[in-house]
Short mmCIF file of C-alpha atoms in Angstrom, two decimals:
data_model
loop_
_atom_site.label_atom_id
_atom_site.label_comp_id
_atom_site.label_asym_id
_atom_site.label_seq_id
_atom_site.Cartn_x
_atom_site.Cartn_y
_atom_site.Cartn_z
CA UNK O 1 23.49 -2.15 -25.52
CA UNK O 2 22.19 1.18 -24.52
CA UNK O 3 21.50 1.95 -20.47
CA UNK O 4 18.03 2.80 -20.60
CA UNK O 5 16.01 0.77 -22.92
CA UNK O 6 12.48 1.61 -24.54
CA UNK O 7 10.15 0.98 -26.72
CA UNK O 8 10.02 3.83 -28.62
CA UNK O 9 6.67 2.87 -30.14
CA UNK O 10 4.15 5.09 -31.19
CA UNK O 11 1.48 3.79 -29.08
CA UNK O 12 -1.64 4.49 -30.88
CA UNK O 13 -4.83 4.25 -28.33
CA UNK O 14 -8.25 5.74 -28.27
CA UNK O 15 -8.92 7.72 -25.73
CA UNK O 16 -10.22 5.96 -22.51
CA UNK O 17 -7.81 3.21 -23.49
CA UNK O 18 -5.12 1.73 -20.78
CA UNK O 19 -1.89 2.08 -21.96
CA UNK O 20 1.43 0.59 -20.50
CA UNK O 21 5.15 1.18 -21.20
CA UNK O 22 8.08 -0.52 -20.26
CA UNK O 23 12.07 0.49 -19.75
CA UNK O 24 14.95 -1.95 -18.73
CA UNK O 25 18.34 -0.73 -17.18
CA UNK O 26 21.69 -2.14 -17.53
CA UNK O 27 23.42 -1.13 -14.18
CA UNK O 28 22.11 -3.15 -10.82
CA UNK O 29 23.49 -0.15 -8.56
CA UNK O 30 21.18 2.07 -9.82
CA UNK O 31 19.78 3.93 -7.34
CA UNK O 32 16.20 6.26 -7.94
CA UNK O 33 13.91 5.66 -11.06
CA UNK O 34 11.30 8.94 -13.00
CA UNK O 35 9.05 9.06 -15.79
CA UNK O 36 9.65 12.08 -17.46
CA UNK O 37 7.00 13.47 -20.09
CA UNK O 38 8.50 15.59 -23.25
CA UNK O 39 5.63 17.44 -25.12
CA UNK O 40 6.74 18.11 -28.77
CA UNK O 41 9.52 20.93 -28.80
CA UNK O 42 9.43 21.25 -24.99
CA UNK O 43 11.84 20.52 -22.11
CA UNK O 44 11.17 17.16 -20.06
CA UNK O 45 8.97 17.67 -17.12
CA UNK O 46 9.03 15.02 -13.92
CA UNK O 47 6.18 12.96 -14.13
CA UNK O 48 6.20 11.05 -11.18
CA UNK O 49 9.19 9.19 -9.08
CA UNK O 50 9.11 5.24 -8.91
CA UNK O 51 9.36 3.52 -5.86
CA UNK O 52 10.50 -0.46 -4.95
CA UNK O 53 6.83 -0.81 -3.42
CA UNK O 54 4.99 0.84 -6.40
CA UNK O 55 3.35 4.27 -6.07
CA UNK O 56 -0.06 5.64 -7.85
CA UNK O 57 -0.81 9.34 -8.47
CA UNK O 58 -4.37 9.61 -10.45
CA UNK O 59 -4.30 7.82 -13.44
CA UNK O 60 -0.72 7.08 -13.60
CA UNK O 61 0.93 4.11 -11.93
CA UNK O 62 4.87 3.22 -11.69
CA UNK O 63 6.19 -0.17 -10.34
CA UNK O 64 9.87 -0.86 -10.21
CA UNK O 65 11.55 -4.64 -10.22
CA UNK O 66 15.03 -4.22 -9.03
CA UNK O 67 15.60 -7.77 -9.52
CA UNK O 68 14.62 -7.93 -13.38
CA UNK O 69 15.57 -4.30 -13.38
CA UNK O 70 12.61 -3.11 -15.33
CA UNK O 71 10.39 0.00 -14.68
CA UNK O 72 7.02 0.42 -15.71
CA UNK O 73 4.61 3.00 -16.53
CA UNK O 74 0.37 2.74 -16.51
CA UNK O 75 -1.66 4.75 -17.81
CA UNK O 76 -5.68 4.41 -17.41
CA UNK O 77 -8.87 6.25 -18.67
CA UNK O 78 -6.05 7.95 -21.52
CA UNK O 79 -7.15 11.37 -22.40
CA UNK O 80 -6.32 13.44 -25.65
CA UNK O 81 -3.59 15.71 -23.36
CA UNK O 82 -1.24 12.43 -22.68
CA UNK O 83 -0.37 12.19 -26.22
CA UNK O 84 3.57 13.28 -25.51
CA UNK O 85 6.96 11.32 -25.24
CA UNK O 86 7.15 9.43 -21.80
CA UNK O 87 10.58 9.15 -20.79
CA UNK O 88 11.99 6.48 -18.62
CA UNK O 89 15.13 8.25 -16.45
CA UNK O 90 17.14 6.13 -14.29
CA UNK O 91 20.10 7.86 -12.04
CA UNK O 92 23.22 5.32 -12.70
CA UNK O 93 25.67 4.88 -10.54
CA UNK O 94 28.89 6.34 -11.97
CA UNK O 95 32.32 7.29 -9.89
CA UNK O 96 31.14 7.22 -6.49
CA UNK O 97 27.66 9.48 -7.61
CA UNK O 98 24.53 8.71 -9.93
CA UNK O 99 23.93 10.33 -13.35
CA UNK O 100 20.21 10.69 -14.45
CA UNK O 101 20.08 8.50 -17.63
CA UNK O 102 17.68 8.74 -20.33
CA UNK O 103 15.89 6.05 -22.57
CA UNK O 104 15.01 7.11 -26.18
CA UNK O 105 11.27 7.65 -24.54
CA UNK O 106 8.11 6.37 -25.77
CA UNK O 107 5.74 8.17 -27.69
CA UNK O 108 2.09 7.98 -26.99
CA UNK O 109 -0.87 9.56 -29.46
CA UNK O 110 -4.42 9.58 -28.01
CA UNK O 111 -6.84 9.81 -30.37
CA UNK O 112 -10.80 10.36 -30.28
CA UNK R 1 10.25 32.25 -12.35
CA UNK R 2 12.24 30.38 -10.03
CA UNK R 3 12.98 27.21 -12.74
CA UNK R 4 16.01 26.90 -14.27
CA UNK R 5 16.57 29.29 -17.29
CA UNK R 6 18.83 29.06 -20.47
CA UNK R 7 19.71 31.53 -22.83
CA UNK R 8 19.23 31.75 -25.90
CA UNK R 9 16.41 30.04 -26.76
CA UNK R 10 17.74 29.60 -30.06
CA UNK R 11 20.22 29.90 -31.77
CA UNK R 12 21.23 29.69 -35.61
CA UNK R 13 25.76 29.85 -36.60
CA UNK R 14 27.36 29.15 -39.28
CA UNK R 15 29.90 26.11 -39.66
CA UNK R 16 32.92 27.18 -37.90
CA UNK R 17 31.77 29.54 -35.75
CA UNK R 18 31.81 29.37 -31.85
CA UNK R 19 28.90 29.82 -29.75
CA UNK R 20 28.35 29.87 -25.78
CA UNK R 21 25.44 28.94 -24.17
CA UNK R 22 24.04 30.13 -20.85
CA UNK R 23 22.26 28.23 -17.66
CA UNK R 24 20.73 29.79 -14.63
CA UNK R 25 19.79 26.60 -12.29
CA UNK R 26 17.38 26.89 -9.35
CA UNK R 27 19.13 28.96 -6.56
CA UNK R 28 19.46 26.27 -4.01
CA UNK R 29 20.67 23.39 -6.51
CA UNK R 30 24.10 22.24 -5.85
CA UNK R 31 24.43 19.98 -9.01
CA UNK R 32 23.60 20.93 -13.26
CA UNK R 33 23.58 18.64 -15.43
CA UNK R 34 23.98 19.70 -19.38
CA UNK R 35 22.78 17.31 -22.12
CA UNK R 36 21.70 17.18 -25.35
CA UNK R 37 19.21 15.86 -27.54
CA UNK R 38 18.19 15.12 -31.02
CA UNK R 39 15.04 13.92 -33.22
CA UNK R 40 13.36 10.84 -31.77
CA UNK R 41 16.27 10.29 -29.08
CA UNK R 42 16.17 10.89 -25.38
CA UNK R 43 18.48 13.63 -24.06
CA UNK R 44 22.23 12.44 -23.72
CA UNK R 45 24.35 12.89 -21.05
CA UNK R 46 27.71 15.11 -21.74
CA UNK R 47 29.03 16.67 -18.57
CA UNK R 48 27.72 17.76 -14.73
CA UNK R 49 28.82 20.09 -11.73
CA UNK R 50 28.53 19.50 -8.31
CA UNK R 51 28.97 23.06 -7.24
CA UNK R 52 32.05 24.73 -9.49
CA UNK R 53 33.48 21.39 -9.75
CA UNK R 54 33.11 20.12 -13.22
CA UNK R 55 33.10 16.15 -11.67
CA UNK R 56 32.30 14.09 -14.98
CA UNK R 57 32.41 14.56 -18.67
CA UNK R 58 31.11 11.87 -21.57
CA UNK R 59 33.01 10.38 -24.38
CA UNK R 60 30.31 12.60 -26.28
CA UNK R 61 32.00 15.72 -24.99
CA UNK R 62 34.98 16.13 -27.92
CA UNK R 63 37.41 18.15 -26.94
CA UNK R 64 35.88 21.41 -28.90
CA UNK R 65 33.07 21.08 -26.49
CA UNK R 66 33.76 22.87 -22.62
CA UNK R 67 32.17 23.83 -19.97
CA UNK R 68 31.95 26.16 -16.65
CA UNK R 69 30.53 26.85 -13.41
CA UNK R 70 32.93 29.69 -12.26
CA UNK R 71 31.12 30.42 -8.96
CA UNK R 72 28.74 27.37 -8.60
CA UNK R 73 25.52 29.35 -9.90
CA UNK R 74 25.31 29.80 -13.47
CA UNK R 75 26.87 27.84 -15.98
CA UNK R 76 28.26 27.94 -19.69
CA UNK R 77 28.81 25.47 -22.36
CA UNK R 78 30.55 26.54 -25.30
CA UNK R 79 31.45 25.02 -29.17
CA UNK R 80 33.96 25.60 -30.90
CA UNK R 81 34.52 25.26 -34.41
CA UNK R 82 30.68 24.54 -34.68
CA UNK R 83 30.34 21.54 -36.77
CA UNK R 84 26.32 20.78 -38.60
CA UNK R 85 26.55 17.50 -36.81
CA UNK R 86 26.28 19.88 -33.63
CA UNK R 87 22.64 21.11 -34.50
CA UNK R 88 20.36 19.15 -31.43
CA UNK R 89 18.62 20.88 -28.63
CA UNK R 90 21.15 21.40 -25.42
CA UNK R 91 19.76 21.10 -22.31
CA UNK R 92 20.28 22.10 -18.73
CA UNK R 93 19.01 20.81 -15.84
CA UNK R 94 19.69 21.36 -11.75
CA UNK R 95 18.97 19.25 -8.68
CA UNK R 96 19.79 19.13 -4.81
CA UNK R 97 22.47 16.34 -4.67
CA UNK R 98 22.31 15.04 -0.64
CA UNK R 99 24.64 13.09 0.89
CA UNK R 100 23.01 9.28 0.54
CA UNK R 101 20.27 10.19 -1.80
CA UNK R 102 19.79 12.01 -5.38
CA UNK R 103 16.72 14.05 -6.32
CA UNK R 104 14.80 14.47 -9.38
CA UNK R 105 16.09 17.11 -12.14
CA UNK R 106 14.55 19.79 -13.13
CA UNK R 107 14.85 21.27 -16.67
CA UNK R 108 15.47 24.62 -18.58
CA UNK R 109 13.59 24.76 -22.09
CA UNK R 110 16.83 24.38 -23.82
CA UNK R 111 18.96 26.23 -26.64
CA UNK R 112 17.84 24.75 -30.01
CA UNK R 113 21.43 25.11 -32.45
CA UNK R 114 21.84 24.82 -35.72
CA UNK R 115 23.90 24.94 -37.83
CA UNK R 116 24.62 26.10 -41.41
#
């Protein structure tokens, strides 16, 4: 069983669609939770932290259960730039420290 | 640019061949983090730095696979004995490790290997 887990989809949406992806995590001392976003042939770029009590920024908004340990990722009013690979990064506890882990990431196409 | 750099961008070797890879992190970062990834997978984990100390390495990391942070700035990763199962993107990324909480990483735009 991997760490991170996603759907790696593709999600195929019209645009103005609400999208939302989901990522489980293997390791209850986890500590902080990101979505990432990977445009094809690019480097991952921080999306936005997740928080225990949720947290919005625009369209985007995260929600973390520790207790199912399960992060999620929503996505409203989807425009034709969010088609990209939305990775779920959790930093795992490993020998005293944390380790940001990666899921497979989920890809998203917008389309007109 | 103030991000964290990586040289080269690419890079093409034949089987057999060694090749090094370079990382500049963001000045202030205390930790880098080197990973790599391949088609339709999320970057994997092989090794970090906190400072010059080199503090955990995966069971990915073979032993012709090492890596260096001489003066806890830049950083190196080097193959040896390339292999074509080495050809992925390596990345690099930095954060500011304090004591009782972790920050987000920030990412170089990788060295894409291959090899022939």
């Amino acid at each position: 069983r991997k760490e991170v887990e996603q759907d790696p989809g593709p999600f195929n949406v019209p645009e103005g669609a609400t999208v939302a992806f989901n990522c489980t995590y293997s390791n209850s001392a986890s500590q902080s939770f990101f979505w990432y976003r990977q445009d094809c042939r690019k480097e991952p770029k921080l999306l936005m932290s997740v928080y225990s009590s949720g947290n919005e920024d625009g369209r985007f908004t995260a929600q973390l259960n520790r207790a199912s340990q399960y992060i999620s990722l929503l996505i409203r009013d989807s425009k034709l730039s969010d088609s990209a690979t939305y990775l779920c990064v959790v930093n795992m506890a490993s020998g005293g420290s944390y380790i940001p882990t990666f899921g497979r990431g989920t890809s998203l196409i917008v389309h007109p | 640019d103030t991000g964290v750099s990586q040289d080269p961008r690419h890079k093409i070797t034949k089987r057999g061949q060694n090749v090094t890879f370079r990382c500049d992190p963001i000045s202030e970062h205390n930790r880098l983090y080197w990973y790599r990834q391949t088609l339709g997978q999320g970057p994997e984990f092989l090794t970090y730095f906190q400072n010059e100390a080199q503090l955990e390495k995966s069971r990915l990391l073979s032993d012709r696979f090492s890596a260096e942070r001489p003066k806890g700035s830049f950083s190196t990763l080097e193959i040896q004995r390339t292999e074509q199962g080495d050809s992925a993107m390596y990345l690099c990324a930095s954060s500011l490790d304090r004591v009782g909480s972790s920050t987000e990483a920030f990412f170089g735009q990788g060295t894409r290997l291959t090899v022939v």
